[in-house]
XYZ file of C-alpha atoms in Angstrom:
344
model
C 120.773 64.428 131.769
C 124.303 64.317 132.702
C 126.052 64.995 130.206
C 130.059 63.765 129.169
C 130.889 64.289 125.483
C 132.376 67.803 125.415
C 134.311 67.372 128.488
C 135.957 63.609 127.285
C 136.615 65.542 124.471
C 138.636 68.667 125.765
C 140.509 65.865 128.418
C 141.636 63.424 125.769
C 142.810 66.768 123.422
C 144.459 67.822 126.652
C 146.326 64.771 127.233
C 147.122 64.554 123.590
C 148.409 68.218 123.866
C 150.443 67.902 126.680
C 151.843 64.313 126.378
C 155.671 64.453 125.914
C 155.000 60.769 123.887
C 152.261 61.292 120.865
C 152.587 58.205 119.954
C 152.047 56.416 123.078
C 149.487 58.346 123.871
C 147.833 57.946 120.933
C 147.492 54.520 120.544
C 146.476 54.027 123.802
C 143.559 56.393 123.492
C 142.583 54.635 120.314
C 140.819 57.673 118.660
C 141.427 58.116 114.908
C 144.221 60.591 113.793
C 141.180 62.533 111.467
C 138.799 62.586 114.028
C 141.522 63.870 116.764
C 142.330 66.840 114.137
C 138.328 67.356 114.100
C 137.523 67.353 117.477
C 140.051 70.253 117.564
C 138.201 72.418 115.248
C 134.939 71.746 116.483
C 133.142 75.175 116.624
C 131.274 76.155 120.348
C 127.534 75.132 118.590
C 128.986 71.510 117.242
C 130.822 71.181 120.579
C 127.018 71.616 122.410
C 125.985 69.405 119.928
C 128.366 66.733 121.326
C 126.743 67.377 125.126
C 123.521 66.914 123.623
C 123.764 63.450 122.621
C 122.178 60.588 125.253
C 125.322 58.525 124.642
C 128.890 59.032 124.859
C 131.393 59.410 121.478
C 133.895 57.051 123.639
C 133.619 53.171 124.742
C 135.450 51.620 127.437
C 137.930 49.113 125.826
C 140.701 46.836 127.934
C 142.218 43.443 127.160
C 142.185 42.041 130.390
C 140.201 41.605 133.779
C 142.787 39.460 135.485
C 144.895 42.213 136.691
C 146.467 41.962 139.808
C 147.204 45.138 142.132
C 150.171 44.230 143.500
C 153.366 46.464 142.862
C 150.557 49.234 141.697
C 151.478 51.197 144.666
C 155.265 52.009 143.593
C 154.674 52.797 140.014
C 157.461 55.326 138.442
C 155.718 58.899 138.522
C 155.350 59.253 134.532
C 153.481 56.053 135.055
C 151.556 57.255 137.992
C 150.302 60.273 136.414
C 149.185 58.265 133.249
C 147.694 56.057 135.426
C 145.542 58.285 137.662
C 144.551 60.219 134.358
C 143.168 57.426 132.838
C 141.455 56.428 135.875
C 139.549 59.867 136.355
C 138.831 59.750 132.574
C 136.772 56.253 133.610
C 135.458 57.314 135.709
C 133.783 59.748 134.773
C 132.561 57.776 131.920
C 131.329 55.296 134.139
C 129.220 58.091 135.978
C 127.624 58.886 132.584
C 126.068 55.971 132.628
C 124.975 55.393 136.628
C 123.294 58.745 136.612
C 121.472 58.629 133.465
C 119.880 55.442 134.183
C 120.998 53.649 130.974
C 122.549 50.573 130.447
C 126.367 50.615 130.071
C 126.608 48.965 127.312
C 124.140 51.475 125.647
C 125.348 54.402 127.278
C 129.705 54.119 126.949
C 130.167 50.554 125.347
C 131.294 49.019 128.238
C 130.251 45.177 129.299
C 128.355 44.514 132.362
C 131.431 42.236 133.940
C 133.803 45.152 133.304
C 131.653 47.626 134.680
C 130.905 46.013 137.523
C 134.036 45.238 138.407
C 135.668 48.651 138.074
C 132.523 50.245 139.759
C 133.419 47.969 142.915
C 137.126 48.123 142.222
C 139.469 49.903 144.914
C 142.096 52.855 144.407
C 144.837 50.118 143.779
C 143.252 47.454 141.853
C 141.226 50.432 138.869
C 145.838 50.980 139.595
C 145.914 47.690 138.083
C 142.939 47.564 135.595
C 144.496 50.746 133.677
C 147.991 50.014 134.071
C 148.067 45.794 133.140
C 144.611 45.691 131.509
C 144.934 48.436 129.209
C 141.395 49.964 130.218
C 141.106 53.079 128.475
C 138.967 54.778 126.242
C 138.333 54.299 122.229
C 136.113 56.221 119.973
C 132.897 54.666 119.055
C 132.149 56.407 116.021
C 134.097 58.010 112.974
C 133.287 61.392 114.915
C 133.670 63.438 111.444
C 131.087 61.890 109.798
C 128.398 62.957 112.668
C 125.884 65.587 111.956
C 126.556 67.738 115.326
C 123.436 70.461 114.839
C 122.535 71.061 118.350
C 119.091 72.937 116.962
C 117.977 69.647 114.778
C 116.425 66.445 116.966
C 116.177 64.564 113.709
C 119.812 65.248 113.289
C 120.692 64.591 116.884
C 118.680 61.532 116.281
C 120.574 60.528 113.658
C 123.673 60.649 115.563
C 122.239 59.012 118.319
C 121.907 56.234 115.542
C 125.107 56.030 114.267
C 127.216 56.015 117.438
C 125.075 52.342 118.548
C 125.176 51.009 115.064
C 129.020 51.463 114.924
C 128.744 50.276 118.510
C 126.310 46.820 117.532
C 129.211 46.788 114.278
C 132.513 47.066 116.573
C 131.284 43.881 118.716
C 130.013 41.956 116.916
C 132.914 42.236 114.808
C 135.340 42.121 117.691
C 134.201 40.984 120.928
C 130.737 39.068 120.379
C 130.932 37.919 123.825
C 130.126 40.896 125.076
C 126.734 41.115 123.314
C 123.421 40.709 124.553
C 123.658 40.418 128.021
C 120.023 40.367 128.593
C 119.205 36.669 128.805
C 114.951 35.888 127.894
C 112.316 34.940 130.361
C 113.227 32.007 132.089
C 110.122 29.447 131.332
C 111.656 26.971 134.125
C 111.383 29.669 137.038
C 108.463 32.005 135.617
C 105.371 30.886 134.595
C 103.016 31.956 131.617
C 101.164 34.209 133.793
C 104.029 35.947 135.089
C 105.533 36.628 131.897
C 102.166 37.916 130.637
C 101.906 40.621 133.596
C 105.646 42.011 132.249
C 104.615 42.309 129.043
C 101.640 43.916 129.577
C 103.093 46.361 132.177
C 105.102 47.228 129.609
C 102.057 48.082 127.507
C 102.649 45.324 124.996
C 99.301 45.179 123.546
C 97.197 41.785 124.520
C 97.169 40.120 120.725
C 101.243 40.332 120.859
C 100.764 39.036 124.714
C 98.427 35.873 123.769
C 100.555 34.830 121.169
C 103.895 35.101 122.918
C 102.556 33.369 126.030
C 100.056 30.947 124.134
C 97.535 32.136 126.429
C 93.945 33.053 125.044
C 94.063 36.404 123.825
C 90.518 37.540 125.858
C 91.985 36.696 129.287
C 94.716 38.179 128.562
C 92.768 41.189 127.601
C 90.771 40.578 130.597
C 93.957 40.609 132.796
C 95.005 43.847 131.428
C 91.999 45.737 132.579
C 91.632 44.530 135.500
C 95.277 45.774 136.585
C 94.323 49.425 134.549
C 91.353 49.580 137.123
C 93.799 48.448 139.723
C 96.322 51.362 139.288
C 99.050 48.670 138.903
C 99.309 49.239 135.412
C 98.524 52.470 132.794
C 96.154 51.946 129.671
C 98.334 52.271 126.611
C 98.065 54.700 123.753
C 95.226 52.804 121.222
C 95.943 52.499 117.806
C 96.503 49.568 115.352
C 99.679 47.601 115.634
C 101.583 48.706 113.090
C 103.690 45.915 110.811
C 107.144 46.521 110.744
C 107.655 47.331 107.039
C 105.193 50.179 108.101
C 107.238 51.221 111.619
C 110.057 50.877 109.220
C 108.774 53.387 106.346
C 107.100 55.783 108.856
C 109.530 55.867 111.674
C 113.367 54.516 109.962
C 115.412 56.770 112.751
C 113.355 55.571 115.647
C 112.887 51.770 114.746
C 117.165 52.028 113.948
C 117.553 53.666 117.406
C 115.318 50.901 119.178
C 117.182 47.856 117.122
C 120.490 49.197 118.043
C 119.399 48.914 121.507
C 117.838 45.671 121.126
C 120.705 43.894 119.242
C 123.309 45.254 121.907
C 121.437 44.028 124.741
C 119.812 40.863 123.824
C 120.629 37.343 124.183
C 120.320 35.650 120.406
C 118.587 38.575 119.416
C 118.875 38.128 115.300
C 117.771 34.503 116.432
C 115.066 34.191 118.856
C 112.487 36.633 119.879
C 113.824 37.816 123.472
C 110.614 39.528 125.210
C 112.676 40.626 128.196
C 115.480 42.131 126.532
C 112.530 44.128 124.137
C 110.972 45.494 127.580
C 114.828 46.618 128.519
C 115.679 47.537 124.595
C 112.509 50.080 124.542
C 112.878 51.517 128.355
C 116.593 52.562 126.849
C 114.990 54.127 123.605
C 112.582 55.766 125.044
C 115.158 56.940 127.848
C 117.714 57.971 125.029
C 114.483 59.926 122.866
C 113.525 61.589 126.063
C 116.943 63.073 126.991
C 117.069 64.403 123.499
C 114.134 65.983 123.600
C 111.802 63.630 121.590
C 107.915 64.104 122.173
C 106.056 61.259 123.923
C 103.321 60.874 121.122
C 106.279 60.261 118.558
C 108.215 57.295 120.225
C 107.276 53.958 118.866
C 105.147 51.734 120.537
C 106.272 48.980 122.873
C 104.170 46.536 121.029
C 105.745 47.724 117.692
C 109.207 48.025 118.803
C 107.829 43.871 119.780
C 107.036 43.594 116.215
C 110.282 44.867 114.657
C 112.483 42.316 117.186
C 110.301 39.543 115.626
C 110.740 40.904 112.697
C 114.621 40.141 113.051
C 114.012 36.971 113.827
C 111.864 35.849 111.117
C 114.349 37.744 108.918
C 111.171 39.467 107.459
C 113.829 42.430 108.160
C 117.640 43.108 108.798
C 120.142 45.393 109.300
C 122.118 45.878 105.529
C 124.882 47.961 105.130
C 124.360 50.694 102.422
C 127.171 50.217 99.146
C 127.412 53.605 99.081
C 127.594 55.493 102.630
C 128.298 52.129 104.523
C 125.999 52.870 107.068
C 124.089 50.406 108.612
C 120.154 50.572 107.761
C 116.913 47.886 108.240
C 115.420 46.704 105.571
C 112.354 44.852 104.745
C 112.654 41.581 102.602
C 109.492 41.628 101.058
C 109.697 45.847 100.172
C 113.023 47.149 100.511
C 113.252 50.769 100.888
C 116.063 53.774 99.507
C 118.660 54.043 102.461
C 117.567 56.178 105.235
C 120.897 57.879 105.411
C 121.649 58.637 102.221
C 118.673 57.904 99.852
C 120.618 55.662 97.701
């Protein structure tokens, strides 16, 4: 895994160390004035802690993608050098994301349009991106509240957790447009059979499969072994599929870290139940739990992570924010549970 967290953090406290205009340069990093003075008294273990983490403390935040390069070329030096250090700083946050594989709105909070256009963007016009569109970086997380034990995977877990939560928060609060990119099957160009050969290659089990597709639940069984004897597809684990008040009470870390995900990247996802975007939402989780170190045989199910999203969307379950540590945590309707953060 590449990694990004402790080196963001030692180049913003740089900046912030050398800037000759605090001010300025604090508000256009956008990181909180108690989490700045913490990140500077992070010991060497919390500071590997940040590095372990499958997802970067910092977002990508701008207010515009209409700038224009020209004039970029004879900025005033202070400028320049602003300018260019930004730039690197996205950069590099932008590379966390291409070479882990993940999604960059999972990975650094930044929207597929934006990222694709500052990917593809030249010297002059990323010039014009940092300098008239106020792209720069903003903490996703209050970073003080984070666990930081490099030696726990619950607790990286946890943190894991809280940075996409804050993350699913932040947007939907601020800029719901950029949520859930991931549009659902399209049932005008695909047909039934298609979008049962997705599902099952991503080991949704053939009872889930049926009753999405409204095909008979034997064929589709059928189907599925036929492609295991085929190589084109691997058998699943077995096991029951598990309800999500159980997936809930068993697993609360791992079906928060999958919703997060899910809600991020899908299209009327606390609406509708988006199959594509829960093949995409579970190949991040299980992505994010294998870079921090999770075993195979304890990630959730594709078919249950299936059964939480409709879960959502039947509002048998929802996200609830705790009255007493505020964080966000999914309950069931029918049997609500003690928060999972603070046991409240």
């Amino acid at each position: 895994m590449l990694k990004i967290n402790k080196g963001m953090t030692q180049m913003c406290l740089r900046w912030f160390i050398e800037g000759t205009d605090y001010n300025m340069v604090h508000q256009s990093q956008r990181i909180h004035s108690e989490d700045l003075a913490y990140l500077s008294t992070l010991s060497p273990e919390r500071l590997e802690a940040l590095d372990r983490l499958p997802v970067s403390l910092f977002r990508v935040n701008y207010k515009s993608l209409d700038a224009k390069d020209t004039g970029c070329g004879k900025l005033e030096n202070e400028a320049f050098r602003e300018t260019v250090y930004r730039i690197s700083m996205l950069t590099e946050i932008q590379n966390f994301a291409l070479r882990n594989q993940l999604h960059p709105l999972v990975a650094i909070g930044f929207d597929e349009d934006g990222y694709s256009r500052f990917s593809n963007a030249d010297f002059l016009q990323r010039q014009a991106y940092v300098y008239r569109g106020d792209f720069t970086i903003q903490s996703r997380v209050r970073i003080k509240k984070l666990n930081l034990d490099p030696t726990d995977k619950i607790a990286l877990l946890q943190d894991t957790c809280a940075i996409l939560l804050a993350e699913f928060r932040y947007l939907k609060a601020n800029k719901p447009e950029h949520l859930g990119p991931v549009a659902d099957f399209n049932r005008g160009l695909m047909s039934l059979d298609e979008i049962a050969d997705q599902m099952l290659k991503a080991q949704i089990q053939p009872k889930l499969v049926a009753a999405h597709t409204g095909h008979n639940e034997q064929w589709i069984d059928g189907k599925k072994r036929a492609k295991v004897r085929s190589g084109k597809i691997y058998n699943s684990k077995s096991g029951r599929i598990r309800s999500a008040e159980r997936t809930i009470a068993e697993q609360p870390f791992h079906a928060l870290l999958y919703l997060a995900c899910y809600l991020l990247l899908a299209a009327d996802g606390e609406k509708t139940l988006n199959a594509r975007a829960v093949i995409k939402a579970h190949e991040e989780y299980c992505k994010l739990c294998s870079n921090l170190g999770i075993a195979y045989d304890d990630l959730l199910l594709a078919s249950n992570a299936f059964r939480l999203s409709n879960a959502i969307k039947t509002q048998e379950a929802r996200l609830m924010e705790c009255s007493h540590c505020k964080q966000l945590d999914v309950q069931t309707i029918v049997s609500p549970h003690k928060c999972s953060w603070c046991g409240s």
